PDB file of C-alpha atoms in Angstrom:
ATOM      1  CA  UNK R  20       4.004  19.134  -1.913  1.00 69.00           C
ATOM      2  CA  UNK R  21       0.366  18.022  -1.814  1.00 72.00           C
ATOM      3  CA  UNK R  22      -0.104  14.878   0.553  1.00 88.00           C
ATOM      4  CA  UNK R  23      -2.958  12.530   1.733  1.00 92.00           C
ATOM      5  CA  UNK R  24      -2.899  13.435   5.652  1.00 94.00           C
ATOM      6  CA  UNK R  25      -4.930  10.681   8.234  1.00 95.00           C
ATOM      7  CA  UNK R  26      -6.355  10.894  11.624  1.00 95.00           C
ATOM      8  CA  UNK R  27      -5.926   9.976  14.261  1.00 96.00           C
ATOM      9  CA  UNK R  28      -2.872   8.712  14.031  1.00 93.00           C
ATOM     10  CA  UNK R  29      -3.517   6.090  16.497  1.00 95.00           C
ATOM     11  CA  UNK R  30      -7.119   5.406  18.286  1.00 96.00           C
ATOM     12  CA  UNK R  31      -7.611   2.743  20.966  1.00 97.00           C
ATOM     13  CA  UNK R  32     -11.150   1.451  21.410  1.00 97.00           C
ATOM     14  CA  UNK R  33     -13.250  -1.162  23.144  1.00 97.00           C
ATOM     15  CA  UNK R  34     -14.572  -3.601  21.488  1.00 97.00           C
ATOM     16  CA  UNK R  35     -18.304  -3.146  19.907  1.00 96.00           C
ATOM     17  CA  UNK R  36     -17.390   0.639  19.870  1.00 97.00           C
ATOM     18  CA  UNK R  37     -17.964   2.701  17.044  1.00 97.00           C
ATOM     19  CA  UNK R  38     -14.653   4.073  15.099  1.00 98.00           C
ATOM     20  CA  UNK R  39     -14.644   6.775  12.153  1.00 97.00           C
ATOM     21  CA  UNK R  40     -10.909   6.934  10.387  1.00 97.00           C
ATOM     22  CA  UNK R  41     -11.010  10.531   8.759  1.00 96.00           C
ATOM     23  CA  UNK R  42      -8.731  11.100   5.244  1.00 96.00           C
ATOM     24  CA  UNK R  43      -8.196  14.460   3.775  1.00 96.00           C
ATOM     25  CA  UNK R  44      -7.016  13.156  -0.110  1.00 94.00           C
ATOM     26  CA  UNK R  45      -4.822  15.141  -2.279  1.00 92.00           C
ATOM     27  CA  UNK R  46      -6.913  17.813  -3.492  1.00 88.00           C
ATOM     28  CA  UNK R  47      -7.368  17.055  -7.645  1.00 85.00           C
ATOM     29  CA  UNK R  48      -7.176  13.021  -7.224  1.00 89.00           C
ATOM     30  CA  UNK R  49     -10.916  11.670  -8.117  1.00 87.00           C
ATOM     31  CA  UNK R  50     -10.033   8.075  -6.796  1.00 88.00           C
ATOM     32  CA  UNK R  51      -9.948   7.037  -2.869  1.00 91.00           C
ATOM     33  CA  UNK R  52      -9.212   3.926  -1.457  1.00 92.00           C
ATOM     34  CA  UNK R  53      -8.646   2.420   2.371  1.00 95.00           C
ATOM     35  CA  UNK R  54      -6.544  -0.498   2.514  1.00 94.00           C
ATOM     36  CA  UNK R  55      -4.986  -1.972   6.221  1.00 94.00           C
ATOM     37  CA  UNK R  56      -2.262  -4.085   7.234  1.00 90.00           C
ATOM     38  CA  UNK R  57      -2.430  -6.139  10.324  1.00 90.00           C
ATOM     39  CA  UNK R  58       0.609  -6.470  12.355  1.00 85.00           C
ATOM     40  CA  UNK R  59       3.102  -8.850  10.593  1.00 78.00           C
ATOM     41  CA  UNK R  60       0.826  -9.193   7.871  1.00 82.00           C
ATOM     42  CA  UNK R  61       0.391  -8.069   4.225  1.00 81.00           C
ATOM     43  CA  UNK R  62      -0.967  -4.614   3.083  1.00 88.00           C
ATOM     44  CA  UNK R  63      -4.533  -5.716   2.343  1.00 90.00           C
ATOM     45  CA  UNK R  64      -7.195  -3.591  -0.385  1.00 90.00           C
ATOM     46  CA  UNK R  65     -10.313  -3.174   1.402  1.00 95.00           C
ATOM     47  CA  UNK R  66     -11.909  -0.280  -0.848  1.00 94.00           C
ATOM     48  CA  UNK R  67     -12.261   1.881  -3.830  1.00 90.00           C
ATOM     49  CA  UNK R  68     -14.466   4.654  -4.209  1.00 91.00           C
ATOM     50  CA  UNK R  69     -15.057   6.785  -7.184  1.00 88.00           C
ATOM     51  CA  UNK R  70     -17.543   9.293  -8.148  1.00 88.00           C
ATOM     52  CA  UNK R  71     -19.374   9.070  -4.591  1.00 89.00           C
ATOM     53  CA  UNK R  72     -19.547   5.421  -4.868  1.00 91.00           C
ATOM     54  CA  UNK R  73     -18.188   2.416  -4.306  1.00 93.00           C
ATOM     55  CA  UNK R  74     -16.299   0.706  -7.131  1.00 88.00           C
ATOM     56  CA  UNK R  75     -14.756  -2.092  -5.704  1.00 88.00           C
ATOM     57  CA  UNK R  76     -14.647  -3.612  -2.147  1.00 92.00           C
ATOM     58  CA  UNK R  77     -12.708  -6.840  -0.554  1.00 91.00           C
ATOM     59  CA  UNK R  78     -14.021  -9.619   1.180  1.00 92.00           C
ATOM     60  CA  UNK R  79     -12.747  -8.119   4.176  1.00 93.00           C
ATOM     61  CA  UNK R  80     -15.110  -5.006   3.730  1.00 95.00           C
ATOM     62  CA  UNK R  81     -18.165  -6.271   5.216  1.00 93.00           C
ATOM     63  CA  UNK R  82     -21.544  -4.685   6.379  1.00 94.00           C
ATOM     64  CA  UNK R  83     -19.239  -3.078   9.922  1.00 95.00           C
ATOM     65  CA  UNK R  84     -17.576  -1.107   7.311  1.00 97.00           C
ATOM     66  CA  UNK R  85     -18.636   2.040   5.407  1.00 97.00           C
ATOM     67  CA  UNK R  86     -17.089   4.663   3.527  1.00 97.00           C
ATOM     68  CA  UNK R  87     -18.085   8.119   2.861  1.00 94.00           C
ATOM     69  CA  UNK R  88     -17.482  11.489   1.160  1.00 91.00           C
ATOM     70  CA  UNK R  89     -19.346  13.935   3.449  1.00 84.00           C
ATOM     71  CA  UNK R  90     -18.655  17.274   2.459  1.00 83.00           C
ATOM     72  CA  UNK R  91     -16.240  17.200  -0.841  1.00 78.00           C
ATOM     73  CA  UNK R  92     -12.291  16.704   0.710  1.00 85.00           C
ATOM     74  CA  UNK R  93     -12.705  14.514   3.599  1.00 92.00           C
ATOM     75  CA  UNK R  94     -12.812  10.690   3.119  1.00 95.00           C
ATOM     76  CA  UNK R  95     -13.869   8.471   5.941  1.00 97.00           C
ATOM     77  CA  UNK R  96     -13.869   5.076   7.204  1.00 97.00           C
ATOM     78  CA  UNK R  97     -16.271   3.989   9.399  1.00 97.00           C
ATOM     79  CA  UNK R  98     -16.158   0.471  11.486  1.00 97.00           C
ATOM     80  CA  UNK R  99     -19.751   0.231  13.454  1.00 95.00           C
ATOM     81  CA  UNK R 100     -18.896  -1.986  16.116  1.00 94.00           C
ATOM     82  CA  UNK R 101     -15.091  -2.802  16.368  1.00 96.00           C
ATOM     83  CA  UNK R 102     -13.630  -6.536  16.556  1.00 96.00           C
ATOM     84  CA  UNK R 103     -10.376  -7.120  18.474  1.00 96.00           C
ATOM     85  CA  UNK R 104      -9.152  -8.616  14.983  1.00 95.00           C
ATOM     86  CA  UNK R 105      -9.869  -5.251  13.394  1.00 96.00           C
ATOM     87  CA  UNK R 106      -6.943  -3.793  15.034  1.00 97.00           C
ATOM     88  CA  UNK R 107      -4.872  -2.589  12.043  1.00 96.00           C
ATOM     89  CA  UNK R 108      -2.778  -0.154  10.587  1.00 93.00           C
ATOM     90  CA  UNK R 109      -5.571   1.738   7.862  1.00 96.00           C
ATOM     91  CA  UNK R 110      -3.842   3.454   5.182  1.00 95.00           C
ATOM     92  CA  UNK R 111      -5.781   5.998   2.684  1.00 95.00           C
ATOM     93  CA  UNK R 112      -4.836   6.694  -0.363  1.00 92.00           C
ATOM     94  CA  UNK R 113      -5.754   8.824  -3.502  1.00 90.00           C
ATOM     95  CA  UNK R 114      -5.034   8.591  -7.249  1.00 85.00           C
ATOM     96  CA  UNK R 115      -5.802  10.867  -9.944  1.00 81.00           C
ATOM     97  CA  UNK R 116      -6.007   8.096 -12.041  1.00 71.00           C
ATOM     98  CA  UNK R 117      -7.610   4.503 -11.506  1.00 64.00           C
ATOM     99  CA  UNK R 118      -5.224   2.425  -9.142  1.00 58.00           C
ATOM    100  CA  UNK R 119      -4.125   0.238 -11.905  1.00 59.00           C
ATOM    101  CA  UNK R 120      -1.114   1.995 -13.118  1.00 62.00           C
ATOM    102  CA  UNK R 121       0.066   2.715  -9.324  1.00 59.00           C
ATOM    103  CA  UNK R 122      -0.169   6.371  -8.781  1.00 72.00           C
ATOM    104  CA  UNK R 123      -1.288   5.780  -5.535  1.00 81.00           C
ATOM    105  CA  UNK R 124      -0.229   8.394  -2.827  1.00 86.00           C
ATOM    106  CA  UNK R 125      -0.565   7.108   1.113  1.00 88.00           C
ATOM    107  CA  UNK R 126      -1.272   9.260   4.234  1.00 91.00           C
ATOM    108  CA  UNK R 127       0.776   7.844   6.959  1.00 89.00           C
ATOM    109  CA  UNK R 128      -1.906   5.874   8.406  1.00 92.00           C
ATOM    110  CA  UNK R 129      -4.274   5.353  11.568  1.00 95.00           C
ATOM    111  CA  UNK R 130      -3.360   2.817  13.957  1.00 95.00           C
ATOM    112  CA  UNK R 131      -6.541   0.931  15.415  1.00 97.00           C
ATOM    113  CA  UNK R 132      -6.411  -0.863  18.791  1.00 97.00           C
ATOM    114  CA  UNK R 133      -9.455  -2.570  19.641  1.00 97.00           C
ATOM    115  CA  UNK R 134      -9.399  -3.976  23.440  1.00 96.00           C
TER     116      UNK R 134
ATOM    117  CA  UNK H  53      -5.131 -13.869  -9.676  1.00 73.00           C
ATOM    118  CA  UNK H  54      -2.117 -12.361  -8.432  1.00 78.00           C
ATOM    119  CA  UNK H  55      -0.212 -12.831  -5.602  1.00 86.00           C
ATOM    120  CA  UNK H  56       3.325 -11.359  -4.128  1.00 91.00           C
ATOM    121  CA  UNK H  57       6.227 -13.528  -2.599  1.00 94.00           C
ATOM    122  CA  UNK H  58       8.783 -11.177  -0.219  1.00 94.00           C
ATOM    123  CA  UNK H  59      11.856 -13.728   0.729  1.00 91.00           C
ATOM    124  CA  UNK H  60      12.502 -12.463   4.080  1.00 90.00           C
ATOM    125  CA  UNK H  61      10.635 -10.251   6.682  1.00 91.00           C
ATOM    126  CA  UNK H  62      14.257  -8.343   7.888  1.00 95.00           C
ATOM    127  CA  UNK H  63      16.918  -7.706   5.695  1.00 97.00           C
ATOM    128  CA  UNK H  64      20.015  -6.524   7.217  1.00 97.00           C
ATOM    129  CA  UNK H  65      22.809  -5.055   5.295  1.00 97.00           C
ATOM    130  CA  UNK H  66      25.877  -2.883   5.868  1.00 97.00           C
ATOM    131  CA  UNK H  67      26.321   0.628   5.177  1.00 97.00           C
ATOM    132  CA  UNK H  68      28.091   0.599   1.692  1.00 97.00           C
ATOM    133  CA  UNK H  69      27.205  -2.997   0.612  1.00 97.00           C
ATOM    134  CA  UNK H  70      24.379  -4.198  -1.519  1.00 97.00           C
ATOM    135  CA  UNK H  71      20.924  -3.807  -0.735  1.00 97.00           C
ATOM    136  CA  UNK H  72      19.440  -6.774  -2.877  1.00 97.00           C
ATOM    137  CA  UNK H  73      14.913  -7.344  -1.977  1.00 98.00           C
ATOM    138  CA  UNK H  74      13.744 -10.089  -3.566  1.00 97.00           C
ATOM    139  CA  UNK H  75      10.381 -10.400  -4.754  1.00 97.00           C
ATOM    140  CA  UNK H  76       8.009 -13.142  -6.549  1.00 96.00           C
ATOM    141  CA  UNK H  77       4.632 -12.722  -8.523  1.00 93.00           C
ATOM    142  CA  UNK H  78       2.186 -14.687 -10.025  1.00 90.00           C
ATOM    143  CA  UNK H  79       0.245 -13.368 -12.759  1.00 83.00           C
ATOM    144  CA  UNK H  80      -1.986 -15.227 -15.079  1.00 78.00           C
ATOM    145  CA  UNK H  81      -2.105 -11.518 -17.109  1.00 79.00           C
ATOM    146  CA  UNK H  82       1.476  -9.591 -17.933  1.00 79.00           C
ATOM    147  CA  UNK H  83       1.802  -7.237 -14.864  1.00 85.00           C
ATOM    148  CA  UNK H  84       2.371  -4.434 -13.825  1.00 88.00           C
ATOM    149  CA  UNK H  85       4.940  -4.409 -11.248  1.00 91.00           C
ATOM    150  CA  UNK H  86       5.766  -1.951  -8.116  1.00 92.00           C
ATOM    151  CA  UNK H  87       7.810  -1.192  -5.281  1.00 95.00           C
ATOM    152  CA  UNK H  88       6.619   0.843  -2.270  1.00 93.00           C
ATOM    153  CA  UNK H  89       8.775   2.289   0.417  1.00 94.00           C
ATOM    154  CA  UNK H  90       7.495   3.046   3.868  1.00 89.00           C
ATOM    155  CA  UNK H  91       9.295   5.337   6.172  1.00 88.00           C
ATOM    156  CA  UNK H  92       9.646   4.926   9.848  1.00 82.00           C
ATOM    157  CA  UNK H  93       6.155   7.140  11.122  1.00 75.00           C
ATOM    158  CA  UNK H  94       5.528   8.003   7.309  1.00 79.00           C
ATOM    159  CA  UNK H  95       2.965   6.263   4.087  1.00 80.00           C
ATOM    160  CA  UNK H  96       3.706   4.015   1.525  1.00 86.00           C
ATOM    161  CA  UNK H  97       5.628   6.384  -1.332  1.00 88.00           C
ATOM    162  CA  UNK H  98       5.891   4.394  -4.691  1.00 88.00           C
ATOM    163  CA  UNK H  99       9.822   3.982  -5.337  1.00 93.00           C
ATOM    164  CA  UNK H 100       9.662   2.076  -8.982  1.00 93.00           C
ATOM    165  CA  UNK H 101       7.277   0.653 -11.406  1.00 90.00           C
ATOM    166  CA  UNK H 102       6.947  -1.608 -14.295  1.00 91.00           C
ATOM    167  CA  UNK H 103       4.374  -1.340 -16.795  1.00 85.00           C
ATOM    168  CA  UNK H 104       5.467  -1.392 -20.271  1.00 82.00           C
ATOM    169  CA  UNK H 105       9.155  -1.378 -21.952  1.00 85.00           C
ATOM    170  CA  UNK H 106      12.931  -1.262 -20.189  1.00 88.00           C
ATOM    171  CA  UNK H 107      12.958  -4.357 -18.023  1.00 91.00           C
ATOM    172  CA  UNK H 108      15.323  -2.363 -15.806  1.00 95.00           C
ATOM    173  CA  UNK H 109      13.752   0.378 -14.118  1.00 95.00           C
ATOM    174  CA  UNK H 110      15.286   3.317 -11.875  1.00 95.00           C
ATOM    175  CA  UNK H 111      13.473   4.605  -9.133  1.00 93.00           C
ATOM    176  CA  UNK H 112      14.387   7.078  -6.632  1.00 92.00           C
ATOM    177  CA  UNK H 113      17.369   7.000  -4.130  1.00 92.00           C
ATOM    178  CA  UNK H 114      19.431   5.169  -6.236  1.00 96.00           C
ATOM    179  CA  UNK H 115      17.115   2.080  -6.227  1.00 97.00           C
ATOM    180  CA  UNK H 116      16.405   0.330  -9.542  1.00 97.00           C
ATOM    181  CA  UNK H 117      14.360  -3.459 -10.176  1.00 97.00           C
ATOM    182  CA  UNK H 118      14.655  -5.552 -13.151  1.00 96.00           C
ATOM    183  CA  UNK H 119      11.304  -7.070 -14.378  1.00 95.00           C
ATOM    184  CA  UNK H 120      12.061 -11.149 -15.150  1.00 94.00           C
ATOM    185  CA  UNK H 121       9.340 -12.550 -17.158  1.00 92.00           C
ATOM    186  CA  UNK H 122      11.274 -16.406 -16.942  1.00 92.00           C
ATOM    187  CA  UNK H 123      11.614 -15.719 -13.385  1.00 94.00           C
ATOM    188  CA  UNK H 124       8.777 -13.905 -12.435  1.00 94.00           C
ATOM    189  CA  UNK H 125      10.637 -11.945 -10.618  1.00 96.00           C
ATOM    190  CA  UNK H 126      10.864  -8.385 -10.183  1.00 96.00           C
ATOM    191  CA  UNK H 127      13.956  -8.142  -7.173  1.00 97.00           C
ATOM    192  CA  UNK H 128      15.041  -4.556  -5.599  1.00 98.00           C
ATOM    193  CA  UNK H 129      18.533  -3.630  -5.735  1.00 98.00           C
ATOM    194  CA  UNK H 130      20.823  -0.762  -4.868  1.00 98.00           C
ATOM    195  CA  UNK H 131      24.476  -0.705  -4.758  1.00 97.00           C
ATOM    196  CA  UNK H 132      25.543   0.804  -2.242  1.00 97.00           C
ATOM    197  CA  UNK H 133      23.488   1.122   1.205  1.00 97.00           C
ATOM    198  CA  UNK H 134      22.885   4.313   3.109  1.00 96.00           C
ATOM    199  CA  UNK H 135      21.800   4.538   6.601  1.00 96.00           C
ATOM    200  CA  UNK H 136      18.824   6.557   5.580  1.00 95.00           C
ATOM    201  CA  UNK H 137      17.576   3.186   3.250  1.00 96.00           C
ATOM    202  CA  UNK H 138      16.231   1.854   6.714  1.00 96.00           C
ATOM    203  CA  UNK H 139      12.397   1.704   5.526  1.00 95.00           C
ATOM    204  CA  UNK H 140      10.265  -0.990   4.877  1.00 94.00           C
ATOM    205  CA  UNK H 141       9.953  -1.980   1.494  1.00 96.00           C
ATOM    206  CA  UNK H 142       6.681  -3.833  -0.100  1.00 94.00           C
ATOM    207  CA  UNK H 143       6.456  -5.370  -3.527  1.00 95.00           C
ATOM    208  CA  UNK H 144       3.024  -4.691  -5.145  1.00 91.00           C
ATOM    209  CA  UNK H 145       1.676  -6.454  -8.972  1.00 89.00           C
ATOM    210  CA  UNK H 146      -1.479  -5.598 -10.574  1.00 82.00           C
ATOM    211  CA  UNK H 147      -3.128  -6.964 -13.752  1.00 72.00           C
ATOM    212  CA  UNK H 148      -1.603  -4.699 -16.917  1.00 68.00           C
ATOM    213  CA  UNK H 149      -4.550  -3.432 -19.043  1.00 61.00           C
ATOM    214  CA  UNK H 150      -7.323  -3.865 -16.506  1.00 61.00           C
ATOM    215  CA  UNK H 151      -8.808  -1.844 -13.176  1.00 59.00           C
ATOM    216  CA  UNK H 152      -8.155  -4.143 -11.024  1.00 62.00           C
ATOM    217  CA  UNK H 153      -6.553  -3.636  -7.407  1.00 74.00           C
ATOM    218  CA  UNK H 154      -2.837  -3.749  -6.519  1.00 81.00           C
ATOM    219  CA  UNK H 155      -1.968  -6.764  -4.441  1.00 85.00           C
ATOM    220  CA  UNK H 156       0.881  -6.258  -1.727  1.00 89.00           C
ATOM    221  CA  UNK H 157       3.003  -8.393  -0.186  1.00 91.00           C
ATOM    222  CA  UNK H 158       3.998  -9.043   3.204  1.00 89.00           C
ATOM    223  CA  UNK H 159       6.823  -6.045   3.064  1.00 92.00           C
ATOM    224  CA  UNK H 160      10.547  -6.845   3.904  1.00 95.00           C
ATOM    225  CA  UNK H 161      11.991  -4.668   6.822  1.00 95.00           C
ATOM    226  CA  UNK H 162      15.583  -3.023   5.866  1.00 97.00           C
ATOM    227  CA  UNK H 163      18.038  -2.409   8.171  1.00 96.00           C
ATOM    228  CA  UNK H 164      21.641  -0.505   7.805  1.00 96.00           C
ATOM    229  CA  UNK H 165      24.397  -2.060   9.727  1.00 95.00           C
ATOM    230  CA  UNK H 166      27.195   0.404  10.424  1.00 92.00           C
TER     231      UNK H 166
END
Protein backbone atom coordinates (compact mmCIF):
# COMPACT_ATOMS: atom_id res chain seq x y z
CA UNK A 1 0.00 0.00 0.00
CA UNK A 2 1.43 3.35 -1.12
CA UNK A 3 2.47 5.57 2.00
CA UNK A 4 3.97 9.08 2.69
CA UNK A 5 7.42 7.93 4.41
CA UNK A 6 9.52 10.96 6.59
CA UNK A 7 13.01 11.41 7.67
CA UNK A 8 14.62 11.42 10.00
CA UNK A 9 12.54 10.15 12.24
CA UNK A 10 13.93 12.12 14.99
CA UNK A 11 16.86 14.93 14.59
CA UNK A 12 18.33 16.80 17.57
CA UNK A 13 19.93 20.16 16.82
CA UNK A 14 21.43 23.25 18.39
CA UNK A 15 19.87 26.08 18.29
CA UNK A 16 20.53 28.61 15.17
CA UNK A 17 21.38 25.35 13.22
CA UNK A 18 20.08 24.68 9.99
CA UNK A 19 17.41 21.61 9.71
CA UNK A 20 15.96 20.09 6.31
CA UNK A 21 12.81 17.54 7.11
CA UNK A 22 12.79 15.33 3.85
CA UNK A 23 9.06 13.74 2.64
CA UNK A 24 8.79 11.22 -0.06
CA UNK A 25 4.63 11.76 -0.87
CA UNK A 26 2.53 9.09 -2.24
CA UNK A 27 3.47 8.88 -5.71
CA UNK A 28 0.07 10.23 -7.86
CA UNK A 29 -1.08 12.84 -4.96
CA UNK A 30 -0.49 16.54 -6.55
CA UNK A 31 -1.09 18.24 -3.06
CA UNK A 32 1.68 18.41 -0.10
CA UNK A 33 1.39 19.87 3.07
CA UNK A 34 3.69 20.04 6.52
CA UNK A 35 1.79 20.54 9.54
CA UNK A 36 3.53 20.00 13.41
CA UNK A 37 2.32 19.40 16.74
CA UNK A 38 4.19 20.56 19.74
CA UNK A 39 4.26 18.38 22.69
CA UNK A 40 0.83 18.47 24.46
CA UNK A 41 -0.41 20.66 21.94
CA UNK A 42 -2.76 20.64 18.90
CA UNK A 43 -1.83 19.35 15.35
CA UNK A 44 -1.11 22.75 13.78
CA UNK A 45 -1.31 23.50 9.49
CA UNK A 46 1.76 25.21 8.64
CA UNK A 47 1.71 24.62 4.69
CA UNK A 48 0.22 23.74 1.42
CA UNK A 49 1.92 23.44 -1.69
CA UNK A 50 0.54 22.75 -5.06
CA UNK A 51 1.82 22.90 -8.49
CA UNK A 52 5.49 23.93 -7.24
CA UNK A 53 4.08 26.61 -5.18
CA UNK A 54 2.84 27.65 -2.25
CA UNK A 55 -0.93 27.84 -1.82
CA UNK A 56 -1.48 28.50 1.57
CA UNK A 57 0.81 29.04 4.64
CA UNK A 58 0.05 29.69 8.60
CA UNK A 59 1.12 32.34 10.68
CA UNK A 60 3.45 30.03 12.12
CA UNK A 61 5.29 29.61 8.67
CA UNK A 62 7.51 32.48 8.75
CA UNK A 63 10.61 33.64 6.67
CA UNK A 64 12.93 30.45 8.89
CA UNK A 65 10.71 28.23 6.99
CA UNK A 66 10.77 27.04 3.35
CA UNK A 67 9.43 24.35 1.41
CA UNK A 68 10.56 22.75 -1.68
CA UNK A 69 10.07 20.20 -4.48
CA UNK A 70 13.66 19.55 -5.67
CA UNK A 71 13.68 16.87 -8.00
CA UNK A 72 9.84 15.61 -8.61
CA UNK A 73 9.04 12.95 -5.36
CA UNK A 74 10.81 14.41 -2.52
CA UNK A 75 9.15 17.19 -0.44
CA UNK A 76 11.16 19.13 2.05
CA UNK A 77 11.01 21.32 4.93
CA UNK A 78 13.55 23.52 5.64
CA UNK A 79 13.96 25.61 9.13
CA UNK A 80 17.18 28.10 8.56
CA UNK A 81 18.15 28.69 11.94
CA UNK A 82 16.26 26.52 14.57
CA UNK A 83 14.42 28.04 17.80
CA UNK A 84 14.22 25.90 20.95
CA UNK A 85 10.29 26.49 20.52
CA UNK A 86 10.52 24.86 17.10
CA UNK A 87 10.95 21.57 18.64
CA UNK A 88 7.97 19.63 17.22
CA UNK A 89 6.64 16.64 15.92
CA UNK A 90 6.43 17.65 11.71
CA UNK A 91 4.03 15.56 9.97
CA UNK A 92 3.82 15.49 5.92
CA UNK A 93 1.15 14.71 4.21
CA UNK A 94 -0.21 14.27 0.57
CA UNK A 95 -3.66 14.38 -1.07
CA UNK A 96 -4.68 13.68 -4.46
CA UNK A 97 -7.24 16.00 -4.02
CA UNK A 98 -7.29 19.56 -2.26
CA UNK A 99 -7.24 19.01 1.65
CA UNK A 100 -10.75 20.08 2.01
CA UNK A 101 -12.56 16.87 1.75
CA UNK A 102 -9.81 15.07 4.09
CA UNK A 103 -7.99 12.64 1.97
CA UNK A 104 -5.04 13.45 3.64
CA UNK A 105 -2.45 10.55 4.09
CA UNK A 106 0.45 11.20 7.00
CA UNK A 107 4.05 9.83 7.07
CA UNK A 108 4.79 9.02 10.60
CA UNK A 109 6.55 12.11 11.29
CA UNK A 110 10.06 13.77 12.22
CA UNK A 111 10.67 14.58 15.68
CA UNK A 112 12.71 17.97 16.07
CA UNK A 113 14.75 18.71 19.22
CA UNK A 114 16.30 21.95 19.22
CA UNK A 115 18.85 22.42 22.33
CA UNK B 1 -13.36 30.29 11.71
CA UNK B 2 -13.27 26.94 13.03
CA UNK B 3 -12.06 25.57 15.94
CA UNK B 4 -12.04 21.85 17.68
CA UNK B 5 -12.94 21.10 21.44
CA UNK B 6 -11.42 17.36 22.64
CA UNK B 7 -13.01 16.83 26.39
CA UNK B 8 -10.17 15.08 27.85
CA UNK B 9 -6.41 14.56 26.99
CA UNK B 10 -6.50 10.51 28.34
CA UNK B 11 -9.32 8.45 28.05
CA UNK B 12 -9.15 5.24 29.78
CA UNK B 13 -11.53 2.47 29.18
CA UNK B 14 -11.77 -1.28 29.72
CA UNK B 15 -11.33 -3.95 27.33
CA UNK B 16 -15.00 -4.76 26.25
CA UNK B 17 -16.69 -1.51 27.45
CA UNK B 18 -17.48 1.60 25.52
CA UNK B 19 -15.07 3.69 23.94
CA UNK B 20 -17.12 7.06 23.82
CA UNK B 21 -14.43 10.57 22.36
CA UNK B 22 -16.11 13.49 22.58
CA UNK B 23 -15.58 16.24 20.36
CA UNK B 24 -16.85 20.05 19.83
CA UNK B 25 -16.69 22.40 16.69
CA UNK B 26 -17.42 25.69 15.80
CA UNK B 27 -18.24 26.49 12.39
CA UNK B 28 -19.70 29.65 11.08
CA UNK B 29 -20.00 27.42 7.50
CA UNK B 30 -21.70 23.64 7.65
CA UNK B 31 -18.56 21.40 8.10
CA UNK B 32 -17.02 18.93 7.21
CA UNK B 33 -16.15 16.77 10.01
CA UNK B 34 -13.16 14.10 10.69
CA UNK B 35 -11.58 11.77 12.90
CA UNK B 36 -7.88 10.84 12.73
CA UNK B 37 -6.23 7.97 14.47
CA UNK B 38 -2.57 7.94 15.32
CA UNK B 39 -0.78 4.79 16.13
CA UNK B 40 1.88 4.37 18.69
CA UNK B 41 5.34 5.17 16.22
CA UNK B 42 2.86 5.49 13.15
CA UNK B 43 0.88 8.91 11.07
CA UNK B 44 -2.32 10.25 11.40
CA UNK B 45 -4.73 7.59 9.25
CA UNK B 46 -8.26 9.20 8.71
CA UNK B 47 -10.79 6.76 10.62
CA UNK B 48 -14.32 8.64 9.65
CA UNK B 49 -15.64 11.62 7.92
CA UNK B 50 -18.60 13.78 7.52
CA UNK B 51 -19.30 15.73 4.58
CA UNK B 52 -22.65 15.41 3.17
CA UNK B 53 -25.76 12.98 4.10
CA UNK B 54 -26.09 10.00 6.99
CA UNK B 55 -25.43 11.86 10.21
CA UNK B 56 -24.07 8.52 11.45
CA UNK B 57 -21.01 7.54 9.87
CA UNK B 58 -18.91 4.14 10.10
CA UNK B 59 -15.38 4.20 9.93
CA UNK B 60 -12.94 1.53 10.28
CA UNK B 61 -12.37 -0.84 13.31
CA UNK B 62 -15.69 -0.78 14.32
CA UNK B 63 -15.65 3.00 15.08
CA UNK B 64 -18.60 5.12 13.91
CA UNK B 65 -19.45 9.28 14.89
CA UNK B 66 -22.72 10.88 14.65
CA UNK B 67 -22.64 14.46 13.18
CA UNK B 68 -25.04 16.84 15.71
CA UNK B 69 -25.85 19.99 14.03
CA UNK B 70 -27.93 21.26 17.60
CA UNK B 71 -24.98 20.11 19.39
CA UNK B 72 -22.23 20.75 17.32
CA UNK B 73 -20.97 17.85 18.09
CA UNK B 74 -19.49 15.17 16.20
CA UNK B 75 -18.45 12.44 19.38
CA UNK B 76 -16.45 8.99 18.58
CA UNK B 77 -17.91 5.88 19.71
CA UNK B 78 -17.30 2.16 19.58
CA UNK B 79 -18.94 -0.49 21.49
CA UNK B 80 -16.89 -2.60 22.54
CA UNK B 81 -13.01 -1.78 23.27
CA UNK B 82 -10.08 -3.80 22.03
CA UNK B 83 -6.67 -3.61 23.34
CA UNK B 84 -5.37 -2.76 19.94
CA UNK B 85 -7.83 0.74 20.08
CA UNK B 86 -4.85 2.20 22.23
CA UNK B 87 -4.04 5.18 19.66
CA UNK B 88 -4.48 8.64 19.89
CA UNK B 89 -7.41 9.96 18.41
CA UNK B 90 -7.78 13.76 16.97
CA UNK B 91 -10.97 15.41 15.85
CA UNK B 92 -10.41 17.58 12.72
CA UNK B 93 -13.47 20.23 10.93
CA UNK B 94 -12.96 22.07 7.84
CA UNK B 95 -15.22 24.58 6.02
CA UNK B 96 -17.72 22.32 3.55
CA UNK B 97 -17.59 23.80 0.00
CA UNK B 98 -14.37 25.76 0.30
CA UNK B 99 -10.27 25.01 0.17
CA UNK B 100 -9.64 25.87 3.21
CA UNK B 101 -7.31 23.94 5.80
CA UNK B 102 -8.40 21.26 8.30
CA UNK B 103 -8.18 22.48 11.86
CA UNK B 104 -7.17 19.77 14.57
CA UNK B 105 -7.68 19.55 17.91
CA UNK B 106 -5.64 18.87 20.79
CA UNK B 107 -6.06 14.80 20.27
CA UNK B 108 -7.43 12.61 23.18
CA UNK B 109 -5.01 9.71 24.23
CA UNK B 110 -6.92 6.14 24.49
CA UNK B 111 -6.01 3.68 26.70
CA UNK B 112 -7.37 -0.15 27.15
CA UNK B 113 -7.67 -1.27 30.66
CA UNK B 114 -7.58 -5.06 30.95
Amino acid sequence: EPEVTQTPSHQVTQMGQEVILRCVPISNHLYFYWYRQILGQKVEFLVSFYNNEISEKSEIFDDQFSVERPDGSNFTLKIRSTKLEDSAMYFCASSAKRENTGELFFGEGSRLTVL
Amino acid sequence: AQSVTQLGSHVSVSEGALVLLRCNYSSSVPPYLFWYVQYPNQGLQLLLKYTTGATLVKGINGFEAEFKKSETSFHLTKPSAHMSDAAEYFCAVSPMNRDDKIIFGKGTRLHILP
